[in-house]
Amino acid sequence: MSWNRRHLLTLEELSLAELDQIHATAASFKKILTRSVKKVPALRGKTIVNLFLEPSTRTRMAFDMAAKRLSADTISLDAKSSSTTKGESLRDTAQNIEALQADMIVVRHSAPGSPLYLSKILGIPVINAGDGAHEHPTQGLLDTFTMRERLGSLKGRRVVILGDILYSRVARSNIQALKTFGADVTLVGPSTLVPKHLEALGVTVSHDLRSALADAEVVMLLRIQHERQNAGMFPSIGEYTSMFGLNQQRAAWLHPNAIIMHPGPINRGVEIDSELADGPRSVILDQVTNGIAVRMAVLYLCAGGQPEYVTPTG
Amino acid sequence: MPALWIQNARVIDPANKRNAVGDLFVKNGLIVADLSAADKKKAKVIDGTNLVACPGLVDIHVHFREPGQTHKENIATGSHCAAAGGFTTVVCMPNTSPPASNTGTIQYIKDVIKRDAVVKVLTTGCITVDMKGEALAPIGSLAKAGVVAITDDGDCVQSNELMRRACEYAKMFELPIMDHCQDHSMTVDAVMNEGEVSARLGLKGWPNAAEDLIVSRNAILATYTGAHIHMQHISSRNAVEIIRRAKDRGVSISAEATPHHIALTDKCIEGYDPKFKMNPPLRTAEDQEAIIEGLRDGTIDIIATDHAPHTDYEKDKEFDYAPNGILGLETALPVTLDILLRKNRFSLPKVVDLMTRKPADLLKLAAGTLSVGAAADICLFDPKEKWTYDARAGFSKSSNSPWDGEELQGRIKTTIVDGRVVYDGKNVRKR
Ligand SMILES: [Zn+2]
């Protein structure tokens, strides 16, 4: 089976076969990361522009590193260095990037749907690096890749996503991929951040941490933003932690083999206690490493490379 | 001006309970019962075979963007859209720049109307100074200058106390208050309906409750002050129910629905296309059903378009950043016929009533009737004709319509204002 998608905009639109292809390609790229020369010539001569109109250090660094591991040239533009602060439209900015003969554009933008919009305007591949509260497909890919490394097949596995789901693109991409993999997803958190209508995503919504965590094999924590408290979404950080923070006692409710995930950056002592974040169940740093391999796979496939070593999902 | 003789049309005139094939006569710009033999010889004859002849349509909610944003529309082009849509009387919203909150601006607008408009364009004034929601506009002077209502449309007066005073004050002049019902504190950065679709798309939601609260407030203030409050573009099912119950108690309120809220839902936004971005936002199928039921039982009094032009480059943006609003005048009748007549079995006279006599009566306008002696404002349309709407080939300066490129059924053939043909099915008679 061959890869025939030019853009990566959402995980909602990817089939199980396509998710498998990306993961399999990522697995082969991950091996390269352990070599002394961590570089392949797959995208030599190609130029990738990282258009990050919303600040992000981690994702941008990971995309940049992934592109360099594939021997591509990269250019990074942020809101300050692009002309958008001078009132230039996104259309004009993107068309300029294309006219400069870039081969691919990686876009992070606060407005949901903006990568889709760019994909309709541009003739080059568009990779969504996070569009507002909509999706963050490479994060969902690296998270599910990490889960599969630890747990094998995700079919029927109990995955809990805990925290600010309403505004989380990470949650949305994970939910979409997990659904395709056949996992059983529960969203948990305060009702203001995890409203009932999220059930439209095909998941269970719960506000009871104990029953949600019971026997879960994955718990994925999301960062709590201080702005949400100011917006009246919950009374205080202290109250959040007392109601929904993950500590040793609560982690004991999980399945014995459960893993603990977090897309970072972590608020130690808020979403999660330090001893858990650094403990044996935590795969937080594996997620970071896998982020490079997965992004290499996405850049490579969307640039026209073909998947190798594809193994069927169990 | 020659007399007009419209022959053999299905004449629908709800004001006079007329609904039969027959002729219509016009002399000196007025509807007359018949013409003399001599007049008949000289009269301009319009063949109405297979057409409906009804009072010129009346829209009490349009944005013509003059003064201040005439790159989107102006009174001339707005009135051309109206004529092409079968409308002979329209009411302009005051959220121009500057906003129409003083008599100078009203006079300016009226001068432009007199010079440029091909249909009857009426003005409204703001409730508050510059629509800031802080102090009452000179409502008495605005009434004297001839505004037919006051509204801060586009915005909503947030202070209950100020709204109460506006009601009390406007009541002195028997001036209706029209309100865009939106609690701003609940809709910060909101760009679409809050619900399942917004949850999936990650777009910030505008909950029904923000509309329902203000609708309730207005019902309470109308009761308390005795002023008449008209709720603009109702989009929420609960709001319909609140209005229904208040009307049952005899509260002096009224409400309108737009063609787009009865025709489209928030599912349309799945491709993040800003041509579906409007305020209030497109809601769910349940809201839609409730609004249609409201129109059926009279809870919602009328159809109004909220014709809101924006240029291509303003709409060609990330969904979050595109402005709210769509064109409405040229597609209003076919879209309404499609939803109410064909899909929900409203009678044709009922649909005509919602777009003619009832909106005219609401603001006490001399329009919406074919009574003998009334101004000869007439619309002739073919309810069956199918055509494809090309927004760029239309009469607006803008083309922001969800129906651009869509096939519609029901087409305006002739629009007559004061006995003069202003639209002949192809061209607008320019001034
Ligand atoms: Zn409005």
XYZ file of C-alpha atoms and ligand atoms in Angstrom:
746
model
C 0.000 0.000 0.000
C 1.323 3.425 -0.869
C 1.017 6.771 0.845
C -0.945 9.224 -1.280
C -1.734 12.151 0.929
C 0.005 15.436 0.323
C -0.993 17.261 3.476
C -1.290 16.276 7.106
C -4.145 18.389 8.428
C -6.018 16.230 10.944
C -5.977 12.739 12.356
C -9.747 12.650 12.008
C -9.349 12.060 8.284
C -6.674 9.341 8.484
C -7.550 5.687 8.063
C -6.178 2.911 10.227
C -3.902 1.898 7.346
C -2.536 5.418 7.076
C -1.871 5.665 10.801
C -0.059 2.315 10.563
C 2.006 3.557 7.662
C 3.151 6.615 9.568
C 3.954 4.606 12.674
C 5.852 1.966 10.720
C 7.851 4.610 8.914
C 8.519 6.350 12.234
C 9.748 3.064 13.727
C 12.326 2.713 10.990
C 13.404 6.330 11.377
C 13.668 5.912 15.123
C 16.481 3.413 14.585
C 18.451 6.114 12.815
C 18.262 8.292 15.911
C 20.373 5.789 17.837
C 23.204 5.745 15.305
C 26.325 7.891 15.627
C 25.466 9.660 12.351
C 21.820 10.528 12.910
C 21.071 11.635 9.405
C 19.668 10.265 6.140
C 19.562 11.994 2.771
C 15.841 11.440 2.217
C 14.927 15.127 1.825
C 18.259 16.510 0.641
C 17.800 19.672 -1.386
C 14.298 20.302 -0.046
C 13.418 23.407 1.905
C 10.886 23.248 4.710
C 9.453 26.407 6.182
C 8.259 26.318 9.774
C 5.619 29.015 9.968
C 4.893 29.358 13.670
C 2.411 32.177 14.082
C 1.715 31.090 17.625
C 4.688 30.608 19.954
C 5.903 27.066 20.545
C 9.405 26.032 21.434
C 9.028 22.296 21.738
C 7.062 21.506 18.624
C 9.106 23.839 16.498
C 12.364 22.369 17.758
C 11.122 18.851 17.101
C 10.017 19.681 13.554
C 13.276 21.456 12.901
C 15.309 18.549 14.176
C 13.220 16.042 12.229
C 13.750 17.985 9.001
C 17.498 18.195 9.617
C 17.729 14.465 10.292
C 16.279 14.040 6.800
C 18.866 16.498 5.388
C 16.286 19.156 4.501
C 17.030 22.853 4.822
C 14.740 24.622 7.250
C 13.678 28.177 7.748
C 11.632 29.300 10.714
C 9.253 32.196 10.702
C 7.327 33.399 13.695
C 4.687 36.073 14.064
C 7.401 38.676 14.595
C 9.588 37.755 11.637
C 6.709 37.205 9.206
C 4.782 40.160 7.870
C 1.569 39.180 9.602
C 2.256 41.675 12.378
C 2.367 44.340 9.662
C -1.155 43.382 8.713
C -0.330 40.963 5.920
C -2.948 38.293 5.441
C -2.212 34.627 5.995
C -2.920 34.045 2.311
C -0.242 36.550 1.260
C 2.311 35.285 3.765
C 1.833 31.700 2.628
C 1.875 32.558 -1.062
C 5.156 34.401 -0.542
C 6.640 31.363 1.114
C 5.567 29.251 -1.834
C 6.933 31.799 -4.296
C 10.276 31.594 -2.509
C 10.243 27.974 -3.715
C 9.771 26.300 -0.370
C 8.904 22.615 -0.771
C 6.766 22.212 2.296
C 5.212 24.318 5.004
C 4.726 23.395 8.638
C 2.181 25.684 10.239
C 1.265 26.464 13.820
C -1.582 28.934 14.130
C -4.040 29.946 16.830
C -7.007 29.804 14.428
C -8.635 26.371 13.996
C -8.897 25.352 10.353
C -6.061 27.565 9.158
C -3.915 24.656 7.844
C -6.938 23.435 5.863
C -7.326 26.955 4.486
C -3.650 27.010 3.454
C -3.917 23.591 1.831
C -6.590 25.006 -0.456
C -4.436 27.958 -1.454
C -1.001 26.367 -1.826
C 0.442 23.836 -4.214
C 2.948 22.507 -1.660
C 2.308 20.150 1.250
C 0.946 21.711 4.422
C 1.637 20.063 7.775
C -0.511 21.087 10.692
C 1.668 21.712 13.739
C -1.314 22.739 15.843
C -4.328 24.857 14.901
C -5.891 26.506 17.897
C -8.041 24.127 19.884
C -8.654 21.917 16.872
C -5.903 19.370 16.222
C -2.205 18.726 16.725
C -1.825 15.670 14.513
C 1.877 14.977 15.019
C 1.360 15.059 18.776
C -1.460 12.548 18.454
C 0.785 10.413 16.267
C 3.687 10.478 18.679
C 1.441 9.799 21.634
C -0.211 6.789 20.027
C 3.188 5.622 18.757
C 4.456 5.738 22.336
C 1.411 3.848 23.612
C 1.863 1.142 20.999
C 5.547 0.785 21.896
C 4.542 0.049 25.482
C 1.201 -1.687 25.118
C 1.162 -3.170 21.625
C -2.256 -3.090 20.050
C -4.532 -0.318 21.307
C -7.736 -2.098 20.463
C -10.007 -2.128 23.518
C -7.382 -0.439 25.735
C -8.695 1.986 28.320
C -7.212 5.426 27.800
C -8.007 8.355 30.052
C -7.317 11.926 29.017
C -7.363 14.208 32.020
C -7.510 17.989 32.196
C -8.403 20.893 29.947
C -9.952 19.002 27.048
C -12.187 21.784 25.743
C -9.263 23.884 24.573
C -6.878 21.056 23.795
C -5.800 20.251 20.270
C -3.649 17.488 21.748
C -6.749 15.826 23.150
C -8.661 16.142 19.884
C -5.920 14.556 17.796
C -5.402 11.782 20.318
C -9.117 11.081 20.480
C -9.359 10.825 16.711
C -6.389 8.471 16.408
C -7.373 6.382 19.429
C -10.871 5.933 18.051
C -9.405 4.690 14.778
C -7.161 2.284 16.680
C -10.222 1.016 18.544
C -9.253 2.231 22.009
C -11.809 3.056 24.657
C -11.377 6.720 25.568
C -12.617 8.523 28.669
C -12.243 12.246 29.136
C -12.132 13.452 32.697
C -11.808 16.825 34.364
C -13.984 19.641 35.683
C -17.263 20.014 33.775
C -16.248 23.484 32.621
C -13.218 22.089 30.808
C -14.787 18.755 29.861
C -18.352 19.626 28.838
C -20.897 16.967 28.006
C -21.049 17.865 24.309
C -17.515 16.492 23.858
C -19.243 13.106 23.767
C -19.915 13.996 20.136
C -16.281 12.954 19.602
C -17.252 9.362 20.351
C -15.827 9.165 23.866
C -17.067 8.923 27.442
C -17.123 12.095 29.520
C -16.680 11.740 33.258
C -16.059 14.023 36.207
C -15.322 11.230 38.627
C -11.597 10.708 38.707
C -11.712 7.487 40.670
C -13.995 5.553 38.358
C -12.332 7.052 35.286
C -8.857 6.000 36.368
C -9.867 2.558 37.600
C -7.984 -0.009 35.525
C -7.010 2.513 32.859
C -3.897 1.489 30.971
C -2.980 4.970 29.836
C -3.515 8.266 31.566
C -2.670 11.299 29.512
C -2.437 14.551 31.423
C -2.936 17.906 29.799
C -1.396 21.123 30.890
C -3.557 23.414 32.974
C -3.281 26.982 31.779
C -3.473 29.702 34.378
C -5.579 31.829 31.992
C -8.421 29.356 32.352
C -8.663 30.098 36.032
C -8.775 33.813 35.273
C -11.547 33.105 32.785
C -13.541 31.496 35.572
C -13.276 27.959 34.244
C -12.362 26.653 37.698
C -11.924 28.272 41.091
C -8.165 27.982 41.596
C -5.097 25.978 40.675
C -5.068 24.646 44.221
C -8.638 23.406 43.897
C -7.852 21.863 40.510
C -4.928 19.947 41.969
C -6.954 18.787 44.940
C -9.755 17.547 42.688
C -7.945 16.369 39.553
C -4.178 16.387 40.109
C -2.478 13.006 39.656
C -0.683 11.834 42.800
C 0.598 8.505 44.100
C -2.658 7.625 45.800
C -4.708 8.219 42.670
C -2.153 6.562 40.413
C -2.719 3.401 42.467
C -6.210 3.193 40.958
C -4.699 2.631 37.505
C -4.048 -0.732 35.866
C -0.735 -2.190 37.168
C 0.941 -1.788 33.758
C -0.458 1.669 33.128
C 1.671 4.388 31.602
C 1.537 8.091 32.393
C 1.821 10.594 29.559
C 2.038 14.375 29.280
C 2.673 16.467 26.163
C 4.678 18.968 28.227
C 5.603 21.400 29.462
C 4.670 19.972 32.863
C 3.374 22.006 35.781
C 4.991 19.918 38.490
C 2.748 19.656 41.516
C -0.264 20.887 39.564
C -1.369 18.280 37.006
C 1.054 15.699 38.289
C 3.325 15.097 41.243
C 7.032 15.143 40.500
C 7.631 11.607 41.717
C 5.129 10.312 39.171
C 6.440 12.471 36.337
C 9.916 11.073 36.941
C 8.788 7.598 37.971
C 8.909 4.275 36.145
C 5.397 4.565 34.745
C 6.117 7.899 33.109
C 6.844 7.842 29.375
C 7.055 11.618 29.101
C 10.618 11.660 27.757
C 9.903 8.775 25.366
C 7.194 10.980 23.916
C 9.760 13.674 23.180
C 12.123 11.280 21.397
C 9.302 9.658 19.469
C 8.191 13.113 18.416
C 11.245 13.389 16.195
C 10.786 9.985 14.576
C 7.086 10.582 13.924
C 7.700 14.016 12.438
C 10.460 12.592 10.231
C 7.907 10.065 8.990
C 5.282 12.719 8.322
C 7.667 15.043 6.492
C 9.066 12.166 4.490
C 5.702 10.711 3.479
C 4.080 14.035 2.632
C 7.130 14.969 0.557
C 6.391 11.933 -1.594
C 8.378 9.194 0.142
C 6.817 5.776 0.413
C 6.262 3.818 3.616
C 8.612 0.958 4.332
C 8.548 -1.900 6.761
C 4.815 -1.632 7.204
C 3.526 -4.241 9.589
C -0.134 -4.856 10.158
C -1.711 -3.639 13.358
C -2.725 -6.254 15.859
C -46.185 57.854 -16.019
C -48.331 55.309 -17.885
C -50.884 53.249 -16.045
C -49.959 49.610 -15.370
C -52.137 46.620 -16.068
C -50.869 43.354 -14.621
C -52.863 40.579 -16.212
C -53.681 37.084 -15.199
C -51.370 36.801 -12.199
C -52.042 34.871 -9.005
C -52.581 37.896 -6.818
C -51.676 37.230 -3.191
C -52.458 40.087 -0.847
C -52.775 38.849 2.734
C -53.829 42.285 3.964
C -57.003 41.961 1.885
C -57.244 38.171 2.057
C -56.870 38.032 -1.667
C -55.489 34.869 -3.229
C -56.786 34.321 -6.746
C -55.802 34.691 -10.359
C -56.757 38.106 -11.650
C -55.559 41.523 -12.703
C -53.950 44.413 -10.857
C -54.260 48.036 -11.913
C -51.975 50.946 -11.166
C -52.507 54.606 -11.875
C -50.420 57.579 -10.790
C -48.271 55.294 -8.677
C -51.213 53.933 -6.686
C -53.187 50.713 -6.720
C -56.598 51.296 -8.256
C -59.635 49.040 -8.516
C -59.853 49.307 -12.281
C -58.758 51.495 -15.171
C -60.957 53.405 -17.576
C -61.209 52.053 -21.116
C -59.036 54.931 -22.294
C -56.397 54.236 -19.620
C -56.436 50.547 -20.471
C -55.568 51.339 -24.074
C -52.515 53.325 -23.054
C -51.527 51.186 -20.078
C -48.280 49.254 -19.947
C -49.347 45.623 -19.831
C -47.423 43.060 -17.786
C -48.303 39.445 -18.428
C -48.593 37.719 -15.075
C -49.466 34.273 -16.379
C -48.035 31.629 -14.011
C -46.600 34.374 -11.821
C -47.466 35.472 -8.321
C -48.176 39.169 -7.847
C -47.873 40.267 -4.238
C -47.083 43.419 -2.325
C -43.456 44.428 -2.677
C -41.460 42.530 -0.057
C -40.524 44.361 3.137
C -37.261 43.742 5.005
C -36.806 45.533 8.304
C -33.210 44.399 8.815
C -30.525 45.326 6.264
C -27.002 46.735 6.438
C -26.201 49.086 3.566
C -22.863 50.251 5.021
C -23.256 53.913 4.124
C -21.723 56.035 5.504
C -18.297 54.636 6.233
C -17.971 51.227 4.624
C -19.127 51.846 1.102
C -16.492 49.496 -0.286
C -18.799 46.698 0.925
C -22.122 48.224 -0.161
C -23.800 51.587 -0.371
C -27.353 52.766 -0.365
C -27.502 52.697 -4.164
C -26.193 49.126 -4.558
C -28.066 47.933 -1.490
C -31.294 49.250 -2.967
C -30.453 47.499 -6.253
C -30.122 44.198 -4.367
C -33.443 44.900 -2.724
C -35.131 45.559 -6.060
C -33.633 42.399 -7.549
C -34.882 40.460 -4.531
C -38.438 41.755 -4.896
C -38.157 44.142 -1.927
C -39.722 47.561 -2.222
C -39.232 48.729 1.374
C -36.174 48.054 3.519
C -35.008 49.324 6.885
C -31.312 50.107 7.350
C -29.447 49.326 10.515
C -27.578 52.205 12.166
C -24.215 50.486 12.729
C -22.547 52.557 10.044
C -19.391 54.557 10.646
C -20.092 56.872 12.182
C -23.044 55.093 13.747
C -26.392 56.739 13.097
C -26.806 58.032 16.628
C -27.338 61.713 15.844
C -29.689 63.622 13.607
C -26.860 64.870 11.389
C -25.979 61.349 10.322
C -29.646 60.490 9.853
C -30.090 63.540 7.637
C -27.028 62.588 5.614
C -28.372 59.061 5.107
C -31.769 60.390 4.125
C -30.189 62.719 1.567
C -28.302 59.811 0.010
C -31.463 57.717 -0.033
C -33.343 60.481 -1.800
C -30.572 60.766 -4.380
C -29.609 57.106 -4.935
C -32.151 54.577 -3.728
C -34.404 52.773 -6.203
C -36.628 51.281 -3.507
C -37.969 52.788 -0.277
C -35.144 52.804 2.223
C -35.956 53.750 5.790
C -33.581 54.469 8.620
C -33.161 53.456 12.221
C -31.156 55.222 14.880
C -28.972 53.862 17.643
C -30.190 53.237 21.163
C -26.927 54.478 22.669
C -24.414 57.131 21.691
C -22.067 55.669 19.053
C -23.459 52.238 19.969
C -21.115 52.192 22.944
C -23.822 51.026 25.304
C -22.952 53.787 27.769
C -25.397 56.660 27.316
C -28.739 57.088 25.600
C -28.648 58.489 22.079
C -30.909 61.517 21.456
C -33.852 59.208 20.847
C -36.468 61.958 20.709
C -34.509 63.906 18.109
C -33.939 60.718 16.136
C -37.692 60.073 16.200
C -38.289 63.587 14.960
C -35.726 63.051 12.205
C -37.851 60.153 11.007
C -36.216 56.944 12.184
C -38.687 54.060 12.285
C -37.061 52.273 15.232
C -33.982 52.344 17.401
C -31.439 49.541 17.700
C -27.788 48.931 18.511
C -27.828 45.951 16.119
C -24.490 44.269 15.703
C -24.203 44.963 19.382
C -26.542 44.536 22.274
C -27.047 46.982 25.140
C -25.537 45.071 28.041
C -26.653 47.291 30.881
C -30.139 46.316 32.015
C -30.604 49.716 33.592
C -29.704 51.549 30.388
C -31.983 49.282 28.351
C -34.786 49.943 30.787
C -34.317 53.698 30.412
C -34.183 53.368 26.632
C -37.515 51.543 26.743
C -39.119 54.136 28.968
C -37.795 56.996 26.909
C -38.599 55.522 23.487
C -42.109 54.720 24.648
C -42.827 58.476 24.792
C -42.433 58.573 21.016
C -44.037 55.169 20.425
C -40.754 54.182 18.836
C -40.132 50.417 18.719
C -36.839 49.112 20.028
C -35.122 46.387 18.045
C -32.506 44.318 19.817
C -29.745 41.992 18.761
C -29.971 39.610 21.709
C -26.491 38.637 22.870
C -24.986 38.571 26.341
C -21.424 39.616 25.549
C -19.909 38.165 28.684
C -20.861 34.688 27.458
C -19.650 35.117 23.895
C -16.117 36.477 24.226
C -14.186 35.388 21.091
C -17.069 33.119 20.092
C -17.258 32.408 16.363
C -19.903 29.709 15.992
C -22.675 27.905 17.829
C -21.514 26.139 20.983
C -22.246 22.447 20.726
C -21.143 19.213 19.182
C -19.781 20.766 16.030
C -17.771 23.449 17.826
C -16.438 20.721 20.136
C -15.137 18.838 17.124
C -13.792 21.831 15.230
C -12.124 23.447 18.218
C -13.856 26.758 17.490
C -15.010 28.946 20.348
C -18.718 28.510 20.949
C -21.568 31.041 21.312
C -24.141 29.305 23.530
C -27.896 29.639 22.997
C -28.107 30.738 26.610
C -26.442 34.056 25.719
C -29.368 34.793 23.402
C -32.018 33.375 25.723
C -30.936 35.544 28.635
C -31.312 38.780 26.695
C -34.588 37.656 25.131
C -35.866 37.004 28.667
C -34.578 40.340 29.867
C -36.289 42.115 27.016
C -39.565 40.349 27.706
C -39.268 41.495 31.313
C -38.438 45.074 30.334
C -41.234 45.207 27.764
C -43.625 44.091 30.501
C -42.259 46.588 32.978
C -42.050 49.623 30.720
C -44.798 48.944 28.198
C -42.383 49.648 25.349
C -42.360 47.391 22.313
C -39.199 45.340 21.850
C -38.537 43.476 18.642
C -36.038 40.616 18.884
C -33.828 40.483 15.853
C -32.690 37.300 14.113
C -33.796 34.722 16.683
C -31.648 31.615 16.422
C -32.262 29.576 19.563
C -35.047 27.126 20.351
C -35.314 28.294 23.954
C -35.635 31.876 22.807
C -38.625 30.852 20.698
C -40.227 29.270 23.740
C -39.526 32.310 25.932
C -41.103 34.594 23.338
C -44.082 32.269 22.978
C -44.811 32.334 26.690
C -44.337 36.090 26.976
C -46.694 36.677 24.055
C -49.259 34.405 25.697
C -49.190 36.802 28.618
C -49.749 39.711 26.248
C -46.272 41.208 26.461
C -45.573 43.674 23.654
C -42.709 41.919 21.907
C -42.102 40.599 18.422
C -39.424 38.594 16.698
C -37.851 37.883 13.346
C -36.059 34.923 11.779
C -33.634 35.036 8.884
C -33.718 32.785 5.822
C -30.240 31.485 6.708
C -31.183 30.424 10.224
C -34.071 28.353 8.914
C -32.096 26.930 5.991
C -28.606 26.160 7.351
C -27.089 24.594 10.465
C -23.742 24.708 12.225
C -22.755 21.545 10.342
C -22.141 23.847 7.370
C -19.049 25.129 9.198
C -17.219 21.800 9.075
C -14.981 23.059 6.261
C -14.197 26.279 8.185
C -15.633 28.364 5.351
C -16.233 31.949 6.537
C -19.165 32.321 4.170
C -21.105 30.463 6.872
C -19.904 32.783 9.638
C -22.637 34.987 11.019
C -23.925 36.441 14.246
C -25.989 34.969 15.788
C -24.336 31.824 14.494
C -25.966 29.023 12.563
C -27.359 26.633 15.133
C -28.609 23.051 15.199
C -31.447 21.244 13.455
C -33.492 21.375 16.700
C -33.141 25.147 16.864
C -34.134 25.330 13.241
C -37.275 23.259 13.792
C -38.280 25.419 16.746
C -37.885 28.599 14.707
C -39.963 27.174 11.878
C -42.641 26.166 14.392
C -42.437 29.693 15.793
C -43.057 31.107 12.341
C -45.950 28.715 11.869
C -47.784 29.643 15.075
C -46.950 33.343 14.980
C -44.478 33.339 17.864
C -41.960 34.617 15.351
C -43.663 37.383 13.448
C -41.646 37.886 10.310
C -38.753 37.010 8.031
C -35.899 39.539 7.813
C -32.642 39.040 5.949
C -29.916 40.779 7.991
C -28.329 41.498 4.571
C -24.697 42.044 5.639
C -22.199 42.583 2.830
C -18.453 42.054 3.278
C -15.840 42.060 0.518
C -14.087 38.924 -0.671
C -10.775 39.906 0.849
C -12.367 40.519 4.233
C -14.021 37.097 4.213
C -10.952 35.330 2.742
C -9.339 34.639 6.101
C -8.912 32.208 8.902
C -12.449 31.492 10.206
C -11.649 33.168 13.535
C -10.721 36.432 11.875
C -13.366 36.721 9.153
C -16.227 39.157 9.786
C -19.763 37.985 10.570
C -22.550 38.251 8.041
C -23.839 37.270 4.625
C -25.803 38.788 1.774
C -29.523 38.160 1.968
C -31.739 40.269 -0.245
C -31.371 38.535 -3.586
C -31.818 35.018 -2.217
C -34.379 35.639 0.545
C -37.525 34.711 -1.335
C -36.322 31.487 -3.017
C -34.628 30.276 0.184
C -37.703 31.020 2.280
C -39.974 29.360 -0.282
C -37.743 26.321 -0.235
C -37.811 25.909 3.535
C -41.286 27.111 4.484
C -43.383 26.359 1.417
C -41.770 23.259 -0.022
C -40.157 21.585 3.001
C -42.581 22.666 5.747
C -45.857 23.049 3.864
C -46.589 26.652 4.736
C -49.115 28.123 2.323
C -47.878 30.614 -0.219
C -50.050 33.412 1.242
C -48.558 32.679 4.669
C -45.008 33.018 3.339
C -45.933 36.207 1.507
C -47.500 37.562 4.687
C -44.294 36.940 6.656
C -42.378 39.003 4.123
C -44.855 41.804 3.367
C -47.800 42.846 5.512
C -46.480 41.605 8.843
C -43.082 43.341 8.775
C -44.749 46.519 7.504
C -47.350 46.410 10.289
C -44.702 45.776 12.892
C -43.053 49.134 12.249
C -46.312 50.777 11.094
C -44.935 51.319 7.618
C -47.168 52.276 4.709
C -46.243 49.143 2.818
C -47.036 45.473 2.446
C -50.515 45.785 0.950
C -52.230 45.936 -2.416
C -55.234 47.838 -1.029
C -56.829 50.294 -3.381
C -55.205 53.647 -2.768
C -51.971 52.169 -1.451
C -48.649 52.926 -3.125
C -48.188 50.558 -6.056
C -45.265 48.610 -4.584
C -45.546 45.224 -6.211
C -43.455 42.127 -6.637
C -44.006 39.558 -9.380
C -42.276 36.237 -9.067
C -42.306 32.798 -10.578
C -42.434 30.331 -7.666
C -41.367 27.444 -9.905
C -38.500 28.833 -11.954
C -35.111 27.328 -11.144
C -31.999 29.414 -11.512
C -28.415 29.414 -10.333
C -27.405 32.289 -8.105
C -24.082 33.838 -9.048
C -23.248 36.290 -6.282
C -20.645 38.063 -8.404
C -23.189 38.667 -11.118
C -25.630 40.057 -8.541
C -26.208 43.656 -7.600
C -24.249 43.853 -4.357
C -20.723 45.203 -4.162
C -19.943 42.050 -2.173
C -20.476 38.382 -2.880
C -20.464 36.762 0.552
C -23.305 34.324 0.191
C -23.589 30.664 1.149
C -25.861 30.255 -1.873
C -23.273 31.492 -4.347
C -23.309 28.955 -7.169
C -26.343 27.103 -5.798
C -29.495 26.314 -7.691
C -32.528 28.074 -6.231
C -36.202 27.762 -7.027
C -38.407 30.845 -7.211
C -37.390 33.897 -9.151
C -38.252 37.565 -9.049
C -39.512 38.703 -12.445
C -40.589 42.290 -11.823
C -40.329 44.739 -8.952
C -42.483 47.847 -9.005
C -42.098 50.856 -6.715
C -44.759 53.584 -6.767
C -46.036 52.227 -10.058
C -42.629 52.273 -11.737
C -40.774 49.121 -12.759
C -37.443 49.219 -10.916
C -36.392 45.660 -11.757
C -37.470 43.754 -14.847
C -35.989 40.349 -14.089
C -32.585 41.277 -15.519
C -31.767 44.894 -14.917
C -32.309 47.409 -12.187
C -33.546 50.754 -13.339
C -30.759 53.044 -12.116
C -31.497 56.560 -10.889
Zn -27.686 41.612 14.518
